[in-house]
Amino acid sequence: MTSCPLGGLCKKETTLYSISLDAQLSLGAYIVSACIPYLCLDTMLLWLLGSMAAFFGLLDGWYLLRMPVTFLYARWVLPAIKDLLAEQSFQSRVLLSDLDFLLHMNNARYPREADLARSVHLTRCGLFRAIRALGGHTVLSASSCRFRRSLQFLEPFRIRTQLLGWDERAFFLEQRFVSGRDGFVCAVLLVRQHVVGAAPGKAVEYLCKRKVESPELPEEVLYWMKYNETSSRRLRAESVPQENSKDQ
């Protein structure tokens, strides 16, 4: 067995080297443990940004957020309106995301805003609740929009929604886009809200605790209903030859 020519000096350096290595390992472990929360935070932030980009890029994110918020606000915050035929007002404003290349409100935005206002209307007057209590639900079966003047960027407007009447299958509503600057009616929508699984008259009877007849519908609504019925008959007639040709 050979001895170290440096004697005790070699053992001392070895001890110092061991202490130095332990200190480095401890320092490295401390740095890693200190950085892990920041690395996790960065990863979570990237996931959040990616999810938001996918939500707003692949879906109509603002609509999917606004609809439940608007419904809950109408259900729990706004006061109920017992008069089914009373006109209700929904406030809004033209935002940057609503503009088209002509720098006014995109025509496709009108039905979407009307959808929000109609949801508030049917919630506050109780028709949504009554239809659900009868085991039914509603779907939009027809709508027609007439434009009279453009809504400009940041222009405030109100959507005045009113229930005009009903038949054995649907409710008929009118929705007016009224400028907040001068009160001009910029657009008018006629809507046929079809009731599935229940009868509109039964829903009204459920709310009023008695049978109520529908008011007489305005002349333009009757013409619009006639157009819808004529269009349906023509489309059904066109589909019959196609079905017969498939059978042959």
PDB file of N, CA and C in Angstrom, residues 9-94:
ATOM      1  N   LEU A   9      -1.940  16.934   3.382  1.00  0.00           N
ATOM      2  CA  LEU A   9      -2.400  17.979   2.473  1.00  0.00           C
ATOM      3  C   LEU A   9      -3.378  17.424   1.459  1.00  0.00           C
ATOM      4  N   CYS A  10      -3.124  16.199   0.997  1.00  0.00           N
ATOM      5  CA  CYS A  10      -4.018  15.563   0.022  1.00  0.00           C
ATOM      6  C   CYS A  10      -5.389  15.335   0.637  1.00  0.00           C
ATOM      7  N   LYS A  11      -5.447  14.876   1.870  1.00  0.00           N
ATOM      8  CA  LYS A  11      -6.733  14.643   2.540  1.00  0.00           C
ATOM      9  C   LYS A  11      -7.482  15.955   2.730  1.00  0.00           C
ATOM     10  N   LYS A  12      -6.741  17.007   3.027  1.00  0.00           N
ATOM     11  CA  LYS A  12      -7.378  18.304   3.236  1.00  0.00           C
ATOM     12  C   LYS A  12      -8.007  18.820   1.958  1.00  0.00           C
ATOM     13  N   GLU A  13      -7.296  18.677   0.828  1.00  0.00           N
ATOM     14  CA  GLU A  13      -7.839  19.129  -0.456  1.00  0.00           C
ATOM     15  C   GLU A  13      -9.054  18.303  -0.843  1.00  0.00           C
ATOM     16  N   THR A  14      -8.982  16.978  -0.554  1.00  0.00           N
ATOM     17  CA  THR A  14     -10.135  16.128  -0.872  1.00  0.00           C
ATOM     18  C   THR A  14     -11.358  16.553  -0.077  1.00  0.00           C
ATOM     19  N   THR A  15     -11.177  16.888   1.197  1.00  0.00           N
ATOM     20  CA  THR A  15     -12.293  17.342   2.030  1.00  0.00           C
ATOM     21  C   THR A  15     -12.865  18.649   1.508  1.00  0.00           C
ATOM     22  N   LEU A  16     -11.948  19.572   1.135  1.00  0.00           N
ATOM     23  CA  LEU A  16     -12.406  20.853   0.594  1.00  0.00           C
ATOM     24  C   LEU A  16     -13.165  20.665  -0.709  1.00  0.00           C
ATOM     25  N   TYR A  17     -12.684  19.726  -1.554  1.00  0.00           N
ATOM     26  CA  TYR A  17     -13.350  19.465  -2.836  1.00  0.00           C
ATOM     27  C   TYR A  17     -14.745  18.897  -2.598  1.00  0.00           C
ATOM     28  N   SER A  18     -14.861  18.007  -1.592  1.00  0.00           N
ATOM     29  CA  SER A  18     -16.166  17.428  -1.276  1.00  0.00           C
ATOM     30  C   SER A  18     -17.122  18.496  -0.781  1.00  0.00           C
ATOM     31  N   ILE A  19     -16.622  19.378   0.075  1.00  0.00           N
ATOM     32  CA  ILE A  19     -17.484  20.444   0.579  1.00  0.00           C
ATOM     33  C   ILE A  19     -17.920  21.350  -0.559  1.00  0.00           C
ATOM     34  N   SER A  20     -17.001  21.668  -1.455  1.00  0.00           N
ATOM     35  CA  SER A  20     -17.330  22.532  -2.588  1.00  0.00           C
ATOM     36  C   SER A  20     -18.361  21.883  -3.491  1.00  0.00           C
ATOM     37  N   LEU A  21     -18.258  20.594  -3.734  1.00  0.00           N
ATOM     38  CA  LEU A  21     -19.214  19.878  -4.580  1.00  0.00           C
ATOM     39  C   LEU A  21     -20.594  19.843  -3.930  1.00  0.00           C
ATOM     40  N   ASP A  22     -20.635  19.613  -2.627  1.00  0.00           N
ATOM     41  CA  ASP A  22     -21.920  19.612  -1.919  1.00  0.00           C
ATOM     42  C   ASP A  22     -22.584  20.986  -1.996  1.00  0.00           C
ATOM     43  N   ALA A  23     -21.786  22.022  -1.867  1.00  0.00           N
ATOM     44  CA  ALA A  23     -22.339  23.373  -1.941  1.00  0.00           C
ATOM     45  C   ALA A  23     -22.905  23.658  -3.323  1.00  0.00           C
ATOM     46  N   GLN A  24     -22.220  23.196  -4.367  1.00  0.00           N
ATOM     47  CA  GLN A  24     -22.709  23.404  -5.731  1.00  0.00           C
ATOM     48  C   GLN A  24     -24.028  22.663  -5.968  1.00  0.00           C
ATOM     49  N   LEU A  25     -24.082  21.429  -5.471  1.00  0.00           N
ATOM     50  CA  LEU A  25     -25.319  20.658  -5.638  1.00  0.00           C
ATOM     51  C   LEU A  25     -26.483  21.308  -4.899  1.00  0.00           C
ATOM     52  N   SER A  26     -26.199  21.794  -3.691  1.00  0.00           N
ATOM     53  CA  SER A  26     -27.245  22.465  -2.924  1.00  0.00           C
ATOM     54  C   SER A  26     -27.706  23.739  -3.622  1.00  0.00           C
ATOM     55  N   LEU A  27     -26.741  24.502  -4.163  1.00  0.00           N
ATOM     56  CA  LEU A  27     -27.087  25.730  -4.878  1.00  0.00           C
ATOM     57  C   LEU A  27     -27.912  25.421  -6.127  1.00  0.00           C
ATOM     58  N   GLY A  28     -27.524  24.367  -6.851  1.00  0.00           N
ATOM     59  CA  GLY A  28     -28.288  23.991  -8.043  1.00  0.00           C
ATOM     60  C   GLY A  28     -29.706  23.568  -7.702  1.00  0.00           C
ATOM     61  N   ALA A  29     -29.838  22.788  -6.637  1.00  0.00           N
ATOM     62  CA  ALA A  29     -31.172  22.358  -6.225  1.00  0.00           C
ATOM     63  C   ALA A  29     -32.023  23.561  -5.815  1.00  0.00           C
ATOM     64  N   TYR A  30     -31.408  24.539  -5.170  1.00  0.00           N
ATOM     65  CA  TYR A  30     -32.147  25.733  -4.755  1.00  0.00           C
ATOM     66  C   TYR A  30     -32.619  26.528  -5.963  1.00  0.00           C
ATOM     67  N   ILE A  31     -31.733  26.663  -6.949  1.00  0.00           N
ATOM     68  CA  ILE A  31     -32.095  27.429  -8.155  1.00  0.00           C
ATOM     69  C   ILE A  31     -33.236  26.738  -8.896  1.00  0.00           C
ATOM     70  N   VAL A  32     -33.159  25.400  -9.024  1.00  0.00           N
ATOM     71  CA  VAL A  32     -34.217  24.659  -9.722  1.00  0.00           C
ATOM     72  C   VAL A  32     -35.543  24.791  -8.995  1.00  0.00           C
ATOM     73  N   SER A  33     -35.497  24.629  -7.648  1.00  0.00           N
ATOM     74  CA  SER A  33     -36.740  24.739  -6.882  1.00  0.00           C
ATOM     75  C   SER A  33     -37.318  26.144  -6.945  1.00  0.00           C
ATOM     76  N   ALA A  34     -36.443  27.148  -7.067  1.00  0.00           N
ATOM     77  CA  ALA A  34     -36.929  28.523  -7.149  1.00  0.00           C
ATOM     78  C   ALA A  34     -37.508  28.838  -8.521  1.00  0.00           C
ATOM     79  N   CYS A  35     -37.023  28.170  -9.558  1.00  0.00           N
ATOM     80  CA  CYS A  35     -37.474  28.453 -10.925  1.00  0.00           C
ATOM     81  C   CYS A  35     -38.720  27.673 -11.307  1.00  0.00           C
ATOM     82  N   ILE A  36     -38.965  26.543 -10.639  1.00  0.00           N
ATOM     83  CA  ILE A  36     -40.114  25.701 -11.014  1.00  0.00           C
ATOM     84  C   ILE A  36     -41.438  26.464 -10.979  1.00  0.00           C
ATOM     85  N   PRO A  37     -41.736  27.258  -9.933  1.00  0.00           N
ATOM     86  CA  PRO A  37     -43.011  27.997  -9.954  1.00  0.00           C
ATOM     87  C   PRO A  37     -43.142  28.932 -11.134  1.00  0.00           C
ATOM     88  N   TYR A  38     -42.018  29.585 -11.522  1.00  0.00           N
ATOM     89  CA  TYR A  38     -42.075  30.493 -12.663  1.00  0.00           C
ATOM     90  C   TYR A  38     -42.267  29.725 -13.965  1.00  0.00           C
ATOM     91  N   LEU A  39     -41.609  28.560 -14.074  1.00  0.00           N
ATOM     92  CA  LEU A  39     -41.801  27.734 -15.257  1.00  0.00           C
ATOM     93  C   LEU A  39     -43.242  27.250 -15.355  1.00  0.00           C
ATOM     94  N   CYS A  40     -43.822  26.845 -14.223  1.00  0.00           N
ATOM     95  CA  CYS A  40     -45.221  26.410 -14.217  1.00  0.00           C
ATOM     96  C   CYS A  40     -46.142  27.568 -14.569  1.00  0.00           C
ATOM     97  N   LEU A  41     -45.818  28.766 -14.052  1.00  0.00           N
ATOM     98  CA  LEU A  41     -46.636  29.936 -14.351  1.00  0.00           C
ATOM     99  C   LEU A  41     -46.595  30.268 -15.835  1.00  0.00           C
ATOM    100  N   ASP A  42     -45.407  30.193 -16.436  1.00  0.00           N
ATOM    101  CA  ASP A  42     -45.279  30.454 -17.868  1.00  0.00           C
ATOM    102  C   ASP A  42     -46.054  29.427 -18.677  1.00  0.00           C
ATOM    103  N   THR A  43     -45.999  28.163 -18.263  1.00  0.00           N
ATOM    104  CA  THR A  43     -46.738  27.112 -18.978  1.00  0.00           C
ATOM    105  C   THR A  43     -48.238  27.337 -18.884  1.00  0.00           C
ATOM    106  N   MET A  44     -48.694  27.684 -17.686  1.00  0.00           N
ATOM    107  CA  MET A  44     -50.121  27.948 -17.511  1.00  0.00           C
ATOM    108  C   MET A  44     -50.550  29.153 -18.337  1.00  0.00           C
ATOM    109  N   LEU A  45     -49.708  30.174 -18.395  1.00  0.00           N
ATOM    110  CA  LEU A  45     -50.039  31.361 -19.174  1.00  0.00           C
ATOM    111  C   LEU A  45     -50.129  31.033 -20.660  1.00  0.00           C
ATOM    112  N   LEU A  46     -49.207  30.202 -21.143  1.00  0.00           N
ATOM    113  CA  LEU A  46     -49.250  29.799 -22.557  1.00  0.00           C
ATOM    114  C   LEU A  46     -50.504  28.995 -22.861  1.00  0.00           C
ATOM    115  N   TRP A  47     -50.877  28.077 -21.950  1.00  0.00           N
ATOM    116  CA  TRP A  47     -52.110  27.308 -22.132  1.00  0.00           C
ATOM    117  C   TRP A  47     -53.327  28.215 -22.146  1.00  0.00           C
ATOM    118  N   LEU A  48     -53.328  29.212 -21.262  1.00  0.00           N
ATOM    119  CA  LEU A  48     -54.458  30.131 -21.187  1.00  0.00           C
ATOM    120  C   LEU A  48     -54.570  30.957 -22.465  1.00  0.00           C
ATOM    121  N   LEU A  49     -53.439  31.481 -22.932  1.00  0.00           N
ATOM    122  CA  LEU A  49     -53.459  32.276 -24.159  1.00  0.00           C
ATOM    123  C   LEU A  49     -53.858  31.422 -25.361  1.00  0.00           C
ATOM    124  N   GLY A  50     -53.359  30.176 -25.401  1.00  0.00           N
ATOM    125  CA  GLY A  50     -53.732  29.289 -26.490  1.00  0.00           C
ATOM    126  C   GLY A  50     -55.211  28.939 -26.482  1.00  0.00           C
ATOM    127  N   SER A  51     -55.749  28.699 -25.285  1.00  0.00           N
ATOM    128  CA  SER A  51     -57.176  28.382 -25.170  1.00  0.00           C
ATOM    129  C   SER A  51     -58.040  29.568 -25.571  1.00  0.00           C
ATOM    130  N   MET A  52     -57.627  30.772 -25.177  1.00  0.00           N
ATOM    131  CA  MET A  52     -58.382  31.965 -25.554  1.00  0.00           C
ATOM    132  C   MET A  52     -58.331  32.191 -27.054  1.00  0.00           C
ATOM    133  N   ALA A  53     -57.160  31.980 -27.649  1.00  0.00           N
ATOM    134  CA  ALA A  53     -57.040  32.148 -29.104  1.00  0.00           C
ATOM    135  C   ALA A  53     -57.920  31.154 -29.845  1.00  0.00           C
ATOM    136  N   ALA A  54     -57.956  29.897 -29.361  1.00  0.00           N
ATOM    137  CA  ALA A  54     -58.809  28.892 -29.991  1.00  0.00           C
ATOM    138  C   ALA A  54     -60.283  29.210 -29.793  1.00  0.00           C
ATOM    139  N   PHE A  55     -60.646  29.691 -28.589  1.00  0.00           N
ATOM    140  CA  PHE A  55     -62.048  29.983 -28.280  1.00  0.00           C
ATOM    141  C   PHE A  55     -62.584  31.114 -29.148  1.00  0.00           C
ATOM    142  N   PHE A  56     -61.792  32.188 -29.286  1.00  0.00           N
ATOM    143  CA  PHE A  56     -62.262  33.331 -30.062  1.00  0.00           C
ATOM    144  C   PHE A  56     -61.958  33.182 -31.551  1.00  0.00           C
ATOM    145  N   GLY A  57     -60.971  32.339 -31.886  1.00  0.00           N
ATOM    146  CA  GLY A  57     -60.639  32.158 -33.296  1.00  0.00           C
ATOM    147  C   GLY A  57     -61.500  31.130 -33.996  1.00  0.00           C
ATOM    148  N   LEU A  58     -61.853  30.050 -33.304  1.00  0.00           N
ATOM    149  CA  LEU A  58     -62.626  28.974 -33.908  1.00  0.00           C
ATOM    150  C   LEU A  58     -64.117  29.080 -33.623  1.00  0.00           C
ATOM    151  N   LEU A  59     -64.492  29.821 -32.567  1.00  0.00           N
ATOM    152  CA  LEU A  59     -65.895  29.959 -32.184  1.00  0.00           C
ATOM    153  C   LEU A  59     -66.271  31.434 -32.114  1.00  0.00           C
ATOM    154  N   ASP A  60     -67.565  31.708 -32.078  1.00  0.00           N
ATOM    155  CA  ASP A  60     -68.047  33.070 -31.868  1.00  0.00           C
ATOM    156  C   ASP A  60     -68.009  33.335 -30.370  1.00  0.00           C
ATOM    157  N   GLY A  61     -66.799  33.594 -29.876  1.00  0.00           N
ATOM    158  CA  GLY A  61     -66.562  33.649 -28.447  1.00  0.00           C
ATOM    159  C   GLY A  61     -67.387  34.699 -27.722  1.00  0.00           C
ATOM    160  N   TRP A  62     -67.453  35.907 -28.278  1.00  0.00           N
ATOM    161  CA  TRP A  62     -68.182  36.965 -27.591  1.00  0.00           C
ATOM    162  C   TRP A  62     -69.658  36.622 -27.456  1.00  0.00           C
ATOM    163  N   TYR A  63     -70.235  36.019 -28.488  1.00  0.00           N
ATOM    164  CA  TYR A  63     -71.645  35.637 -28.411  1.00  0.00           C
ATOM    165  C   TYR A  63     -71.858  34.560 -27.348  1.00  0.00           C
ATOM    166  N   LEU A  64     -70.963  33.553 -27.324  1.00  0.00           N
ATOM    167  CA  LEU A  64     -71.097  32.465 -26.360  1.00  0.00           C
ATOM    168  C   LEU A  64     -70.896  32.945 -24.932  1.00  0.00           C
ATOM    169  N   LEU A  65     -70.176  34.040 -24.751  1.00  0.00           N
ATOM    170  CA  LEU A  65     -70.019  34.617 -23.419  1.00  0.00           C
ATOM    171  C   LEU A  65     -71.187  35.531 -23.069  1.00  0.00           C
ATOM    172  N   ARG A  66     -71.613  36.342 -24.035  1.00  0.00           N
ATOM    173  CA  ARG A  66     -72.657  37.327 -23.759  1.00  0.00           C
ATOM    174  C   ARG A  66     -74.021  36.689 -23.522  1.00  0.00           C
ATOM    175  N   MET A  67     -74.336  35.627 -24.256  1.00  0.00           N
ATOM    176  CA  MET A  67     -75.670  35.050 -24.141  1.00  0.00           C
ATOM    177  C   MET A  67     -75.974  34.547 -22.727  1.00  0.00           C
ATOM    178  N   PRO A  68     -75.130  33.687 -22.116  1.00  0.00           N
ATOM    179  CA  PRO A  68     -75.456  33.256 -20.743  1.00  0.00           C
ATOM    180  C   PRO A  68     -75.398  34.395 -19.730  1.00  0.00           C
ATOM    181  N   VAL A  69     -74.454  35.323 -19.907  1.00  0.00           N
ATOM    182  CA  VAL A  69     -74.375  36.457 -18.976  1.00  0.00           C
ATOM    183  C   VAL A  69     -75.631  37.321 -19.083  1.00  0.00           C
ATOM    184  N   THR A  70     -76.075  37.574 -20.327  1.00  0.00           N
ATOM    185  CA  THR A  70     -77.281  38.373 -20.537  1.00  0.00           C
ATOM    186  C   THR A  70     -78.506  37.679 -19.970  1.00  0.00           C
ATOM    187  N   PHE A  71     -78.590  36.367 -20.177  1.00  0.00           N
ATOM    188  CA  PHE A  71     -79.732  35.611 -19.658  1.00  0.00           C
ATOM    189  C   PHE A  71     -79.771  35.655 -18.133  1.00  0.00           C
ATOM    190  N   LEU A  72     -78.637  35.433 -17.482  1.00  0.00           N
ATOM    191  CA  LEU A  72     -78.588  35.461 -16.017  1.00  0.00           C
ATOM    192  C   LEU A  72     -78.878  36.856 -15.478  1.00  0.00           C
ATOM    193  N   TYR A  73     -78.404  37.878 -16.180  1.00  0.00           N
ATOM    194  CA  TYR A  73     -78.670  39.254 -15.754  1.00  0.00           C
ATOM    195  C   TYR A  73     -80.164  39.551 -15.821  1.00  0.00           C
ATOM    196  N   ALA A  74     -80.813  39.102 -16.911  1.00  0.00           N
ATOM    197  CA  ALA A  74     -82.253  39.313 -17.039  1.00  0.00           C
ATOM    198  C   ALA A  74     -83.031  38.487 -16.019  1.00  0.00           C
ATOM    199  N   ARG A  75     -82.512  37.302 -15.701  1.00  0.00           N
ATOM    200  CA  ARG A  75     -83.224  36.401 -14.798  1.00  0.00           C
ATOM    201  C   ARG A  75     -83.120  36.823 -13.342  1.00  0.00           C
ATOM    202  N   TRP A  76     -81.952  37.308 -12.910  1.00  0.00           N
ATOM    203  CA  TRP A  76     -81.717  37.537 -11.494  1.00  0.00           C
ATOM    204  C   TRP A  76     -81.580  39.007 -11.109  1.00  0.00           C
ATOM    205  N   VAL A  77     -81.340  39.898 -12.071  1.00  0.00           N
ATOM    206  CA  VAL A  77     -81.097  41.301 -11.735  1.00  0.00           C
ATOM    207  C   VAL A  77     -82.250  42.192 -12.198  1.00  0.00           C
ATOM    208  N   LEU A  78     -82.646  42.077 -13.454  1.00  0.00           N
ATOM    209  CA  LEU A  78     -83.696  42.939 -13.977  1.00  0.00           C
ATOM    210  C   LEU A  78     -85.057  42.548 -13.403  1.00  0.00           C
ATOM    211  N   PRO A  79     -85.926  43.506 -13.178  1.00  0.00           N
ATOM    212  CA  PRO A  79     -87.255  43.182 -12.641  1.00  0.00           C
ATOM    213  C   PRO A  79     -88.112  42.472 -13.681  1.00  0.00           C
ATOM    214  N   ALA A  80     -88.987  41.606 -13.199  1.00  0.00           N
ATOM    215  CA  ALA A  80     -89.902  40.893 -14.091  1.00  0.00           C
ATOM    216  C   ALA A  80     -90.974  41.850 -14.609  1.00  0.00           C
ATOM    217  N   ILE A  81     -91.468  41.556 -15.817  1.00  0.00           N
ATOM    218  CA  ILE A  81     -92.526  42.350 -16.438  1.00  0.00           C
ATOM    219  C   ILE A  81     -93.719  41.427 -16.671  1.00  0.00           C
ATOM    220  N   LYS A  82     -94.834  41.736 -16.028  1.00  0.00           N
ATOM    221  CA  LYS A  82     -95.997  40.857 -16.084  1.00  0.00           C
ATOM    222  C   LYS A  82     -96.832  41.061 -17.345  1.00  0.00           C
ATOM    223  N   ASP A  83     -96.738  42.225 -17.952  1.00  0.00           N
ATOM    224  CA  ASP A  83     -97.505  42.508 -19.162  1.00  0.00           C
ATOM    225  C   ASP A  83     -96.794  41.886 -20.363  1.00  0.00           C
ATOM    226  N   LEU A  84     -97.373  40.846 -20.933  1.00  0.00           N
ATOM    227  CA  LEU A  84     -96.725  40.142 -22.043  1.00  0.00           C
ATOM    228  C   LEU A  84     -96.572  41.016 -23.276  1.00  0.00           C
ATOM    229  N   LEU A  85     -97.482  41.949 -23.462  1.00  0.00           N
ATOM    230  CA  LEU A  85     -97.474  42.785 -24.662  1.00  0.00           C
ATOM    231  C   LEU A  85     -96.698  44.086 -24.473  1.00  0.00           C
ATOM    232  N   ALA A  86     -96.112  44.288 -23.300  1.00  0.00           N
ATOM    233  CA  ALA A  86     -95.352  45.514 -23.042  1.00  0.00           C
ATOM    234  C   ALA A  86     -94.044  45.501 -23.827  1.00  0.00           C
ATOM    235  N   GLU A  87     -93.688  46.647 -24.354  1.00  0.00           N
ATOM    236  CA  GLU A  87     -92.425  46.776 -25.085  1.00  0.00           C
ATOM    237  C   GLU A  87     -91.257  46.855 -24.103  1.00  0.00           C
ATOM    238  N   GLN A  88     -90.181  46.161 -24.436  1.00  0.00           N
ATOM    239  CA  GLN A  88     -88.974  46.175 -23.610  1.00  0.00           C
ATOM    240  C   GLN A  88     -87.812  46.734 -24.418  1.00  0.00           C
ATOM    241  N   SER A  89     -86.855  47.348 -23.717  1.00  0.00           N
ATOM    242  CA  SER A  89     -85.724  47.997 -24.371  1.00  0.00           C
ATOM    243  C   SER A  89     -84.419  47.349 -23.941  1.00  0.00           C
ATOM    244  N   PHE A  90     -83.539  47.120 -24.923  1.00  0.00           N
ATOM    245  CA  PHE A  90     -82.228  46.496 -24.693  1.00  0.00           C
ATOM    246  C   PHE A  90     -81.163  47.457 -25.213  1.00  0.00           C
ATOM    247  N   GLN A  91     -80.258  47.901 -24.325  1.00  0.00           N
ATOM    248  CA  GLN A  91     -79.242  48.880 -24.685  1.00  0.00           C
ATOM    249  C   GLN A  91     -77.994  48.204 -25.240  1.00  0.00           C
ATOM    250  N   SER A  92     -77.390  48.838 -26.251  1.00  0.00           N
ATOM    251  CA  SER A  92     -76.137  48.327 -26.788  1.00  0.00           C
ATOM    252  C   SER A  92     -75.416  49.465 -27.514  1.00  0.00           C
ATOM    253  N   ARG A  93     -74.246  49.143 -28.080  1.00  0.00           N
ATOM    254  CA  ARG A  93     -73.426  50.139 -28.772  1.00  0.00           C
ATOM    255  C   ARG A  93     -72.615  49.431 -29.858  1.00  0.00           C
ATOM    256  N   VAL A  94     -72.351  50.144 -30.937  1.00  0.00           N
ATOM    257  CA  VAL A  94     -71.574  49.581 -32.041  1.00  0.00           C
ATOM    258  C   VAL A  94     -70.096  49.578 -31.653  1.00  0.00           C
TER     259      VAL A  94
END
